[in-house]
Amino acid sequence: MALQVTEFGCGGIAIGLCISHKVCDGTTIASFLKAWSQKAMGEASSSPLNMEASFLFPHKGIEIDINDRLGEKNITTKRFLFSGNSLCKLKEEISRGCGFKPTRVEAVTTLIWKSALEAARTTELSDKSSSFLLHVVNIRGRMQPPLPENSLGNLFVPSISPLFEVDKETKMELQDLVEVVRNTIKMVDGNYVRKLQGDGQELMETLEPMSQKFYLVAKKGVPCYGFSSWVRFGFYETNFGWGKPTWVCTIGVPIKNVIILMPACSGDGGLEAWITLNELHMCQF
């Protein structure tokens, strides 16, 4: 872990934090910051980081190599801001044609995925475009019984949609995609996590569809748009004694088609989306 404190001439302070992803995920970082800030304020801290997960998920020798996605050229990252008011309008627009009201994360995911697909197919020559949607799902609350949120580790599952294909002439609607988004996230439930904890054939049968999709992405070049929501991490509640943060942000992830969702600093329920795309696609996006 690395920490950096920067003091500015105006009196402002910035705290930078970096932890190896081999050790923990974003939820663990949020728990660490919460406990640290409570200690700094002299408050009774939450319980220390829970180490139980390492016993529930012993190492099984299964590895997924993502190094081929690192170091990509001709990509760029931009930050997009969605106000709370615009998100309410977006949710209402989507709900009129799909039979349910999406969450703000589902709504923004749907809009970004649709826009990215349209941007990609305006620059490609093929008659049909296809892609996967991937959403990172925190499994702590989905286990049976649930694990506490302060459990240390990489306790998430990359949930991947079925292959989504559309003809170049077909007009995509938000309602066409939002059900795919919701079903992809909801696929990770207590039964799914139980299978991941198992061994042998049941575990391999659970992982096989994911492995096949990763193969299509890595070897066949099928685009995969990966989303990770940090919206509920509570970063804006972190107070070391001089008030809550003015702004909390991540950094650009140097991997194509990766989107990180952060809460907006306005506190009105808005979101920031940090989006990394191919440079040509980003112009159209």
PDB file of C-alpha atoms in Angstrom:
ATOM      1  CA  MET A   1       0.000   0.000   0.000  1.00  0.00           C
ATOM      2  CA  ALA A   2       1.158   3.520  -0.772  1.00  0.00           C
ATOM      3  CA  LEU A   3      -0.137   6.770   0.690  1.00  0.00           C
ATOM      4  CA  GLN A   4       0.688  10.311  -0.346  1.00  0.00           C
ATOM      5  CA  VAL A   5      -0.385  13.496   1.420  1.00  0.00           C
ATOM      6  CA  THR A   6      -0.055  16.722  -0.578  1.00  0.00           C
ATOM      7  CA  GLU A   7      -0.377  20.160   1.047  1.00  0.00           C
ATOM      8  CA  PHE A   8      -1.170  23.032  -1.308  1.00  0.00           C
ATOM      9  CA  GLY A   9      -0.229  26.678  -0.898  1.00  0.00           C
ATOM     10  CA  CYS A  10      -3.894  27.636  -0.545  1.00  0.00           C
ATOM     11  CA  GLY A  11      -4.222  25.401   2.520  1.00  0.00           C
ATOM     12  CA  GLY A  12      -5.938  22.522   0.748  1.00  0.00           C
ATOM     13  CA  ILE A  13      -4.951  18.923   1.351  1.00  0.00           C
ATOM     14  CA  ALA A  14      -5.142  15.899  -0.954  1.00  0.00           C
ATOM     15  CA  ILE A  15      -4.750  12.289   0.141  1.00  0.00           C
ATOM     16  CA  GLY A  16      -3.793   9.713  -2.474  1.00  0.00           C
ATOM     17  CA  LEU A  17      -4.183   6.002  -1.787  1.00  0.00           C
ATOM     18  CA  CYS A  18      -3.041   3.008  -3.832  1.00  0.00           C
ATOM     19  CA  ILE A  19      -3.319  -0.656  -2.821  1.00  0.00           C
ATOM     20  CA  SER A  20      -2.363  -3.689  -4.884  1.00  0.00           C
ATOM     21  CA  HIS A  21      -5.414  -5.337  -6.429  1.00  0.00           C
ATOM     22  CA  LYS A  22      -3.815  -8.682  -5.599  1.00  0.00           C
ATOM     23  CA  VAL A  23      -4.671  -7.955  -1.959  1.00  0.00           C
ATOM     24  CA  CYS A  24      -8.059  -6.276  -1.981  1.00  0.00           C
ATOM     25  CA  ASP A  25     -10.881  -4.629  -3.906  1.00  0.00           C
ATOM     26  CA  GLY A  26     -12.525  -1.210  -3.793  1.00  0.00           C
ATOM     27  CA  THR A  27     -14.871  -2.194  -0.974  1.00  0.00           C
ATOM     28  CA  THR A  28     -11.865  -3.071   1.192  1.00  0.00           C
ATOM     29  CA  ILE A  29     -10.291   0.315   0.435  1.00  0.00           C
ATOM     30  CA  ALA A  30     -13.513   2.028   1.502  1.00  0.00           C
ATOM     31  CA  SER A  31     -13.601   0.035   4.765  1.00  0.00           C
ATOM     32  CA  PHE A  32      -9.959   0.888   5.450  1.00  0.00           C
ATOM     33  CA  LEU A  33     -10.548   4.614   4.873  1.00  0.00           C
ATOM     34  CA  LYS A  34     -13.630   4.562   7.100  1.00  0.00           C
ATOM     35  CA  ALA A  35     -11.801   2.895   9.999  1.00  0.00           C
ATOM     36  CA  TRP A  36      -8.744   5.163   9.565  1.00  0.00           C
ATOM     37  CA  SER A  37     -10.796   8.371   9.550  1.00  0.00           C
ATOM     38  CA  GLN A  38     -12.815   7.256  12.583  1.00  0.00           C
ATOM     39  CA  LYS A  39      -9.554   6.632  14.436  1.00  0.00           C
ATOM     40  CA  ALA A  40      -8.265  10.075  13.430  1.00  0.00           C
ATOM     41  CA  MET A  41     -11.450  11.648  14.822  1.00  0.00           C
ATOM     42  CA  GLY A  42     -11.105   9.752  18.104  1.00  0.00           C
ATOM     43  CA  GLU A  43     -14.327   7.863  17.459  1.00  0.00           C
ATOM     44  CA  ALA A  44     -15.041   4.264  18.311  1.00  0.00           C
ATOM     45  CA  SER A  45     -13.893   2.609  15.114  1.00  0.00           C
ATOM     46  CA  SER A  46     -15.851   0.014  13.232  1.00  0.00           C
ATOM     47  CA  SER A  47     -14.635  -3.524  13.711  1.00  0.00           C
ATOM     48  CA  PRO A  48     -11.233  -4.091  12.078  1.00  0.00           C
ATOM     49  CA  LEU A  49     -11.040  -5.620   8.628  1.00  0.00           C
ATOM     50  CA  ASN A  50     -12.631  -9.065   8.695  1.00  0.00           C
ATOM     51  CA  MET A  51     -10.280 -11.851   7.548  1.00  0.00           C
ATOM     52  CA  GLU A  52     -12.873 -14.637   7.312  1.00  0.00           C
ATOM     53  CA  ALA A  53     -13.114 -14.649   3.515  1.00  0.00           C
ATOM     54  CA  SER A  54      -9.712 -16.287   3.061  1.00  0.00           C
ATOM     55  CA  PHE A  55     -11.100 -19.413   4.758  1.00  0.00           C
ATOM     56  CA  LEU A  56     -14.336 -19.367   2.755  1.00  0.00           C
ATOM     57  CA  PHE A  57     -12.516 -19.015  -0.570  1.00  0.00           C
ATOM     58  CA  PRO A  58      -9.278 -21.030  -0.342  1.00  0.00           C
ATOM     59  CA  HIS A  59      -6.906 -20.829  -3.295  1.00  0.00           C
ATOM     60  CA  LYS A  60      -7.882 -23.263  -6.060  1.00  0.00           C
ATOM     61  CA  GLY A  61      -5.084 -22.647  -8.564  1.00  0.00           C
ATOM     62  CA  ILE A  62      -7.391 -21.120 -11.180  1.00  0.00           C
ATOM     63  CA  GLU A  63      -5.889 -18.153 -12.986  1.00  0.00           C
ATOM     64  CA  ILE A  64      -7.319 -15.700 -15.504  1.00  0.00           C
ATOM     65  CA  ASP A  65      -4.702 -13.739 -17.427  1.00  0.00           C
ATOM     66  CA  ILE A  66      -5.706 -10.172 -18.311  1.00  0.00           C
ATOM     67  CA  ASN A  67      -2.206  -8.947 -19.152  1.00  0.00           C
ATOM     68  CA  ASP A  68      -3.017  -8.994 -22.863  1.00  0.00           C
ATOM     69  CA  ARG A  69      -5.412  -6.094 -22.238  1.00  0.00           C
ATOM     70  CA  LEU A  70      -2.755  -3.908 -20.604  1.00  0.00           C
ATOM     71  CA  GLY A  71      -0.592  -1.465 -22.527  1.00  0.00           C
ATOM     72  CA  GLU A  72      -3.116  -0.924 -25.311  1.00  0.00           C
ATOM     73  CA  LYS A  73      -2.411   1.900 -27.725  1.00  0.00           C
ATOM     74  CA  ASN A  74      -4.690   4.620 -29.085  1.00  0.00           C
ATOM     75  CA  ILE A  75      -7.017   4.734 -26.089  1.00  0.00           C
ATOM     76  CA  THR A  76      -8.190   7.726 -24.101  1.00  0.00           C
ATOM     77  CA  THR A  77     -10.064   8.341 -20.841  1.00  0.00           C
ATOM     78  CA  LYS A  78     -12.675  11.036 -20.297  1.00  0.00           C
ATOM     79  CA  ARG A  79     -14.837  11.934 -17.312  1.00  0.00           C
ATOM     80  CA  PHE A  80     -18.577  12.441 -17.849  1.00  0.00           C
ATOM     81  CA  LEU A  81     -20.832  14.003 -15.222  1.00  0.00           C
ATOM     82  CA  PHE A  82     -24.523  13.059 -14.799  1.00  0.00           C
ATOM     83  CA  SER A  83     -26.501  15.324 -12.482  1.00  0.00           C
ATOM     84  CA  GLY A  84     -29.120  13.901 -10.150  1.00  0.00           C
ATOM     85  CA  ASN A  85     -31.844  15.657 -12.132  1.00  0.00           C
ATOM     86  CA  SER A  86     -30.696  14.248 -15.479  1.00  0.00           C
ATOM     87  CA  LEU A  87     -30.523  10.752 -13.975  1.00  0.00           C
ATOM     88  CA  CYS A  88     -34.140  11.037 -12.793  1.00  0.00           C
ATOM     89  CA  LYS A  89     -35.195  11.957 -16.328  1.00  0.00           C
ATOM     90  CA  LEU A  90     -33.145   9.110 -17.804  1.00  0.00           C
ATOM     91  CA  LYS A  91     -34.686   6.567 -15.423  1.00  0.00           C
ATOM     92  CA  GLU A  92     -38.184   7.781 -16.279  1.00  0.00           C
ATOM     93  CA  GLU A  93     -37.464   7.581 -20.012  1.00  0.00           C
ATOM     94  CA  ILE A  94     -36.182   4.013 -19.778  1.00  0.00           C
ATOM     95  CA  SER A  95     -38.978   2.827 -17.474  1.00  0.00           C
ATOM     96  CA  ARG A  96     -41.678   3.875 -19.944  1.00  0.00           C
ATOM     97  CA  GLY A  97     -40.803   0.993 -22.237  1.00  0.00           C
ATOM     98  CA  CYS A  98     -39.396  -1.771 -20.057  1.00  0.00           C
ATOM     99  CA  GLY A  99     -41.919  -2.410 -17.276  1.00  0.00           C
ATOM    100  CA  PHE A 100     -39.634  -1.497 -14.338  1.00  0.00           C
ATOM    101  CA  LYS A 101     -37.769   1.538 -13.068  1.00  0.00           C
ATOM    102  CA  PRO A 102     -34.010   0.999 -13.312  1.00  0.00           C
ATOM    103  CA  THR A 103     -31.579   2.076 -10.636  1.00  0.00           C
ATOM    104  CA  ARG A 104     -29.291   4.975 -11.474  1.00  0.00           C
ATOM    105  CA  VAL A 105     -26.388   2.555 -12.009  1.00  0.00           C
ATOM    106  CA  GLU A 106     -28.502   0.419 -14.356  1.00  0.00           C
ATOM    107  CA  ALA A 107     -29.679   3.519 -16.227  1.00  0.00           C
ATOM    108  CA  VAL A 108     -26.213   5.018 -16.693  1.00  0.00           C
ATOM    109  CA  THR A 109     -24.743   1.641 -17.623  1.00  0.00           C
ATOM    110  CA  THR A 110     -27.444   1.201 -20.272  1.00  0.00           C
ATOM    111  CA  LEU A 111     -26.908   4.662 -21.754  1.00  0.00           C
ATOM    112  CA  ILE A 112     -23.113   4.334 -21.867  1.00  0.00           C
ATOM    113  CA  TRP A 113     -23.222   0.824 -23.354  1.00  0.00           C
ATOM    114  CA  LYS A 114     -25.714   1.909 -26.035  1.00  0.00           C
ATOM    115  CA  SER A 115     -23.668   5.005 -26.905  1.00  0.00           C
ATOM    116  CA  ALA A 116     -20.418   3.032 -27.012  1.00  0.00           C
ATOM    117  CA  LEU A 117     -21.967   0.411 -29.322  1.00  0.00           C
ATOM    118  CA  GLU A 118     -23.277   3.116 -31.642  1.00  0.00           C
ATOM    119  CA  ALA A 119     -19.920   4.901 -31.636  1.00  0.00           C
ATOM    120  CA  ALA A 120     -18.123   1.649 -32.462  1.00  0.00           C
ATOM    121  CA  ARG A 121     -20.372   0.636 -35.330  1.00  0.00           C
ATOM    122  CA  THR A 122     -20.073   4.047 -37.022  1.00  0.00           C
ATOM    123  CA  THR A 123     -16.338   3.395 -37.357  1.00  0.00           C
ATOM    124  CA  GLU A 124     -16.472  -0.309 -38.250  1.00  0.00           C
ATOM    125  CA  LEU A 125     -17.202  -1.817 -41.669  1.00  0.00           C
ATOM    126  CA  SER A 126     -18.966  -5.045 -40.661  1.00  0.00           C
ATOM    127  CA  ASP A 127     -22.716  -5.502 -41.177  1.00  0.00           C
ATOM    128  CA  LYS A 128     -23.244  -6.864 -37.668  1.00  0.00           C
ATOM    129  CA  SER A 129     -21.779  -5.748 -34.356  1.00  0.00           C
ATOM    130  CA  SER A 130     -21.570  -7.848 -31.211  1.00  0.00           C
ATOM    131  CA  SER A 131     -20.351  -7.276 -27.661  1.00  0.00           C
ATOM    132  CA  PHE A 132     -20.491  -8.446 -24.077  1.00  0.00           C
ATOM    133  CA  LEU A 133     -21.441  -6.423 -21.026  1.00  0.00           C
ATOM    134  CA  LEU A 134     -19.435  -7.095 -17.858  1.00  0.00           C
ATOM    135  CA  HIS A 135     -20.405  -5.740 -14.451  1.00  0.00           C
ATOM    136  CA  VAL A 136     -18.288  -6.199 -11.343  1.00  0.00           C
ATOM    137  CA  VAL A 137     -20.556  -7.519  -8.566  1.00  0.00           C
ATOM    138  CA  ASN A 138     -19.693  -7.334  -4.854  1.00  0.00           C
ATOM    139  CA  ILE A 139     -20.587 -10.755  -3.422  1.00  0.00           C
ATOM    140  CA  ARG A 140     -20.393  -9.911   0.302  1.00  0.00           C
ATOM    141  CA  GLY A 141     -24.098  -9.181   0.649  1.00  0.00           C
ATOM    142  CA  ARG A 142     -25.110 -11.891  -1.817  1.00  0.00           C
ATOM    143  CA  MET A 143     -23.627 -14.802   0.103  1.00  0.00           C
ATOM    144  CA  GLN A 144     -25.717 -17.041   2.352  1.00  0.00           C
ATOM    145  CA  PRO A 145     -25.188 -16.002   5.093  1.00  0.00           C
ATOM    146  CA  PRO A 146     -23.845 -12.611   3.961  1.00  0.00           C
ATOM    147  CA  LEU A 147     -20.337 -11.507   4.797  1.00  0.00           C
ATOM    148  CA  PRO A 148     -19.778  -8.152   6.523  1.00  0.00           C
ATOM    149  CA  GLU A 149     -18.912  -5.284   4.179  1.00  0.00           C
ATOM    150  CA  ASN A 150     -15.547  -4.831   5.930  1.00  0.00           C
ATOM    151  CA  SER A 151     -14.343  -8.275   4.800  1.00  0.00           C
ATOM    152  CA  LEU A 152     -10.837  -8.079   3.348  1.00  0.00           C
ATOM    153  CA  GLY A 153     -10.139  -9.462  -0.108  1.00  0.00           C
ATOM    154  CA  ASN A 154     -11.170  -9.427  -3.743  1.00  0.00           C
ATOM    155  CA  LEU A 155     -14.749 -10.391  -3.021  1.00  0.00           C
ATOM    156  CA  PHE A 156     -16.312  -9.646  -6.362  1.00  0.00           C
ATOM    157  CA  VAL A 157     -17.395 -11.583  -9.440  1.00  0.00           C
ATOM    158  CA  PRO A 158     -17.170 -10.331 -13.033  1.00  0.00           C
ATOM    159  CA  SER A 159     -20.696 -11.066 -14.229  1.00  0.00           C
ATOM    160  CA  ILE A 160     -20.859 -11.257 -18.037  1.00  0.00           C
ATOM    161  CA  SER A 161     -23.934 -10.984 -20.221  1.00  0.00           C
ATOM    162  CA  PRO A 162     -24.824 -13.298 -23.108  1.00  0.00           C
ATOM    163  CA  LEU A 163     -23.415 -12.171 -26.459  1.00  0.00           C
ATOM    164  CA  PHE A 164     -25.404  -9.156 -27.658  1.00  0.00           C
ATOM    165  CA  GLU A 165     -25.614  -8.875 -31.451  1.00  0.00           C
ATOM    166  CA  VAL A 166     -27.269  -6.187 -33.552  1.00  0.00           C
ATOM    167  CA  ASP A 167     -27.421  -5.492 -37.270  1.00  0.00           C
ATOM    168  CA  LYS A 168     -25.824  -2.294 -38.484  1.00  0.00           C
ATOM    169  CA  GLU A 169     -29.171  -1.012 -39.759  1.00  0.00           C
ATOM    170  CA  THR A 170     -31.074  -1.760 -36.538  1.00  0.00           C
ATOM    171  CA  LYS A 171     -31.884   1.189 -34.301  1.00  0.00           C
ATOM    172  CA  MET A 172     -31.012   0.355 -30.727  1.00  0.00           C
ATOM    173  CA  GLU A 173     -33.263   1.585 -27.937  1.00  0.00           C
ATOM    174  CA  LEU A 174     -32.385   1.962 -24.271  1.00  0.00           C
ATOM    175  CA  GLN A 175     -35.172  -0.466 -23.417  1.00  0.00           C
ATOM    176  CA  ASP A 176     -33.488  -3.137 -25.575  1.00  0.00           C
ATOM    177  CA  LEU A 177     -30.420  -3.075 -23.342  1.00  0.00           C
ATOM    178  CA  VAL A 178     -31.619  -2.309 -19.825  1.00  0.00           C
ATOM    179  CA  GLU A 179     -33.026  -5.810 -19.221  1.00  0.00           C
ATOM    180  CA  VAL A 180     -29.680  -7.299 -20.272  1.00  0.00           C
ATOM    181  CA  VAL A 181     -27.961  -4.994 -17.780  1.00  0.00           C
ATOM    182  CA  ARG A 182     -30.304  -5.922 -14.915  1.00  0.00           C
ATOM    183  CA  ASN A 183     -30.206  -9.674 -15.604  1.00  0.00           C
ATOM    184  CA  THR A 184     -26.411  -9.644 -15.840  1.00  0.00           C
ATOM    185  CA  ILE A 185     -26.061  -8.044 -12.403  1.00  0.00           C
ATOM    186  CA  LYS A 186     -28.764 -10.204 -10.802  1.00  0.00           C
ATOM    187  CA  MET A 187     -27.206 -13.406 -12.161  1.00  0.00           C
ATOM    188  CA  VAL A 188     -24.817 -13.347  -9.202  1.00  0.00           C
ATOM    189  CA  ASP A 189     -26.949 -14.567  -6.297  1.00  0.00           C
ATOM    190  CA  GLY A 190     -26.434 -16.771  -3.267  1.00  0.00           C
ATOM    191  CA  ASN A 191     -26.690 -19.975  -5.295  1.00  0.00           C
ATOM    192  CA  TYR A 192     -24.141 -18.742  -7.832  1.00  0.00           C
ATOM    193  CA  VAL A 193     -21.654 -17.799  -5.104  1.00  0.00           C
ATOM    194  CA  ARG A 194     -22.194 -21.170  -3.387  1.00  0.00           C
ATOM    195  CA  LYS A 195     -21.121 -22.904  -6.602  1.00  0.00           C
ATOM    196  CA  LEU A 196     -17.990 -20.748  -6.748  1.00  0.00           C
ATOM    197  CA  GLN A 197     -17.086 -21.944  -3.265  1.00  0.00           C
ATOM    198  CA  GLY A 198     -17.372 -25.565  -4.350  1.00  0.00           C
ATOM    199  CA  ASP A 199     -14.876 -27.881  -5.966  1.00  0.00           C
ATOM    200  CA  GLY A 200     -14.805 -30.240  -8.887  1.00  0.00           C
ATOM    201  CA  GLN A 201     -17.387 -30.441 -11.635  1.00  0.00           C
ATOM    202  CA  GLU A 202     -19.910 -27.934 -10.220  1.00  0.00           C
ATOM    203  CA  LEU A 203     -17.242 -25.231  -9.964  1.00  0.00           C
ATOM    204  CA  MET A 204     -15.926 -25.889 -13.457  1.00  0.00           C
ATOM    205  CA  GLU A 205     -19.442 -25.882 -14.932  1.00  0.00           C
ATOM    206  CA  THR A 206     -20.004 -22.479 -13.324  1.00  0.00           C
ATOM    207  CA  LEU A 207     -16.741 -21.056 -14.653  1.00  0.00           C
ATOM    208  CA  GLU A 208     -16.923 -22.572 -18.147  1.00  0.00           C
ATOM    209  CA  PRO A 209     -19.358 -19.988 -19.651  1.00  0.00           C
ATOM    210  CA  MET A 210     -17.186 -17.182 -18.278  1.00  0.00           C
ATOM    211  CA  SER A 211     -14.074 -18.820 -19.718  1.00  0.00           C
ATOM    212  CA  GLN A 212     -15.690 -19.153 -23.159  1.00  0.00           C
ATOM    213  CA  LYS A 213     -16.646 -15.469 -23.161  1.00  0.00           C
ATOM    214  CA  PHE A 214     -13.146 -14.391 -22.111  1.00  0.00           C
ATOM    215  CA  TYR A 215     -11.795 -16.502 -24.983  1.00  0.00           C
ATOM    216  CA  LEU A 216     -14.010 -14.663 -27.486  1.00  0.00           C
ATOM    217  CA  VAL A 217     -12.831 -11.335 -26.080  1.00  0.00           C
ATOM    218  CA  ALA A 218      -9.117 -12.181 -25.962  1.00  0.00           C
ATOM    219  CA  LYS A 219      -8.744 -14.326 -29.084  1.00  0.00           C
ATOM    220  CA  LYS A 220     -11.614 -13.307 -31.359  1.00  0.00           C
ATOM    221  CA  GLY A 221     -11.649  -9.601 -30.581  1.00  0.00           C
ATOM    222  CA  VAL A 222     -15.278  -9.407 -29.460  1.00  0.00           C
ATOM    223  CA  PRO A 223     -15.641  -6.109 -27.530  1.00  0.00           C
ATOM    224  CA  CYS A 224     -16.432  -6.351 -23.830  1.00  0.00           C
ATOM    225  CA  TYR A 225     -17.583  -3.226 -22.003  1.00  0.00           C
ATOM    226  CA  GLY A 226     -16.642  -3.603 -18.354  1.00  0.00           C
ATOM    227  CA  PHE A 227     -18.366  -1.572 -15.627  1.00  0.00           C
ATOM    228  CA  SER A 228     -17.410  -1.164 -11.977  1.00  0.00           C
ATOM    229  CA  SER A 229     -19.638   0.862  -9.654  1.00  0.00           C
ATOM    230  CA  TRP A 230     -18.032   2.625  -6.687  1.00  0.00           C
ATOM    231  CA  VAL A 231     -21.228   4.554  -5.975  1.00  0.00           C
ATOM    232  CA  ARG A 232     -22.034   3.003  -2.581  1.00  0.00           C
ATOM    233  CA  PHE A 233     -18.547   3.001  -1.092  1.00  0.00           C
ATOM    234  CA  GLY A 234     -19.212   6.065   1.078  1.00  0.00           C
ATOM    235  CA  PHE A 235     -15.999   7.895   0.176  1.00  0.00           C
ATOM    236  CA  TYR A 236     -17.636  11.286   0.758  1.00  0.00           C
ATOM    237  CA  GLU A 237     -18.281  10.355   4.402  1.00  0.00           C
ATOM    238  CA  THR A 238     -14.545  10.042   5.078  1.00  0.00           C
ATOM    239  CA  ASN A 239     -13.600  12.784   7.561  1.00  0.00           C
ATOM    240  CA  PHE A 240     -10.100  13.065   9.058  1.00  0.00           C
ATOM    241  CA  GLY A 241     -11.006  16.102  11.146  1.00  0.00           C
ATOM    242  CA  TRP A 242     -11.084  18.967   8.642  1.00  0.00           C
ATOM    243  CA  GLY A 243     -14.428  18.160   7.036  1.00  0.00           C
ATOM    244  CA  LYS A 244     -15.670  15.841   4.338  1.00  0.00           C
ATOM    245  CA  PRO A 245     -13.907  15.696   0.967  1.00  0.00           C
ATOM    246  CA  THR A 246     -14.552  18.346  -1.662  1.00  0.00           C
ATOM    247  CA  TRP A 247     -13.977  15.760  -4.387  1.00  0.00           C
ATOM    248  CA  VAL A 248     -13.139  12.056  -4.521  1.00  0.00           C
ATOM    249  CA  CYS A 249     -11.964  10.547  -7.780  1.00  0.00           C
ATOM    250  CA  THR A 250     -10.308   7.522  -9.287  1.00  0.00           C
ATOM    251  CA  ILE A 251      -7.725   7.533 -12.068  1.00  0.00           C
ATOM    252  CA  GLY A 252      -8.081   6.479 -15.660  1.00  0.00           C
ATOM    253  CA  VAL A 253      -7.778   2.714 -16.096  1.00  0.00           C
ATOM    254  CA  PRO A 254      -5.512   2.078 -19.126  1.00  0.00           C
ATOM    255  CA  ILE A 255      -7.711  -0.710 -20.484  1.00  0.00           C
ATOM    256  CA  LYS A 256     -10.043  -0.239 -23.440  1.00  0.00           C
ATOM    257  CA  ASN A 257     -13.801  -0.271 -22.802  1.00  0.00           C
ATOM    258  CA  VAL A 258     -13.528  -0.001 -19.020  1.00  0.00           C
ATOM    259  CA  ILE A 259     -15.958   2.299 -17.196  1.00  0.00           C
ATOM    260  CA  ILE A 260     -15.793   3.236 -13.499  1.00  0.00           C
ATOM    261  CA  LEU A 261     -18.835   4.883 -11.905  1.00  0.00           C
ATOM    262  CA  MET A 262     -18.239   7.255  -8.987  1.00  0.00           C
ATOM    263  CA  PRO A 263     -20.633   9.364  -6.909  1.00  0.00           C
ATOM    264  CA  ALA A 264     -20.636  13.041  -7.884  1.00  0.00           C
ATOM    265  CA  CYS A 265     -19.366  15.588  -5.379  1.00  0.00           C
ATOM    266  CA  SER A 266     -22.608  17.585  -5.633  1.00  0.00           C
ATOM    267  CA  GLY A 267     -24.396  15.185  -3.289  1.00  0.00           C
ATOM    268  CA  ASP A 268     -27.570  15.352  -5.377  1.00  0.00           C
ATOM    269  CA  GLY A 269     -27.457  11.707  -6.404  1.00  0.00           C
ATOM    270  CA  GLY A 270     -25.436  12.405  -9.528  1.00  0.00           C
ATOM    271  CA  LEU A 271     -22.692  10.198 -10.925  1.00  0.00           C
ATOM    272  CA  GLU A 272     -19.316  10.538 -12.583  1.00  0.00           C
ATOM    273  CA  ALA A 273     -18.376   8.044 -15.287  1.00  0.00           C
ATOM    274  CA  TRP A 274     -14.677   7.551 -16.047  1.00  0.00           C
ATOM    275  CA  ILE A 275     -14.737   6.018 -19.522  1.00  0.00           C
ATOM    276  CA  THR A 276     -11.791   4.581 -21.462  1.00  0.00           C
ATOM    277  CA  LEU A 277     -12.357   3.903 -25.163  1.00  0.00           C
ATOM    278  CA  ASN A 278     -10.513   3.696 -28.450  1.00  0.00           C
ATOM    279  CA  GLU A 279      -9.679   7.275 -29.501  1.00  0.00           C
ATOM    280  CA  LEU A 280     -11.760   7.079 -32.695  1.00  0.00           C
ATOM    281  CA  HIS A 281     -14.712   5.598 -30.829  1.00  0.00           C
ATOM    282  CA  MET A 282     -14.454   8.302 -28.158  1.00  0.00           C
ATOM    283  CA  CYS A 283     -14.847  11.045 -30.781  1.00  0.00           C
ATOM    284  CA  GLN A 284     -18.125   9.472 -31.919  1.00  0.00           C
ATOM    285  CA  PHE A 285     -19.179   8.672 -28.335  1.00  0.00           C
TER     286      PHE A 285
END
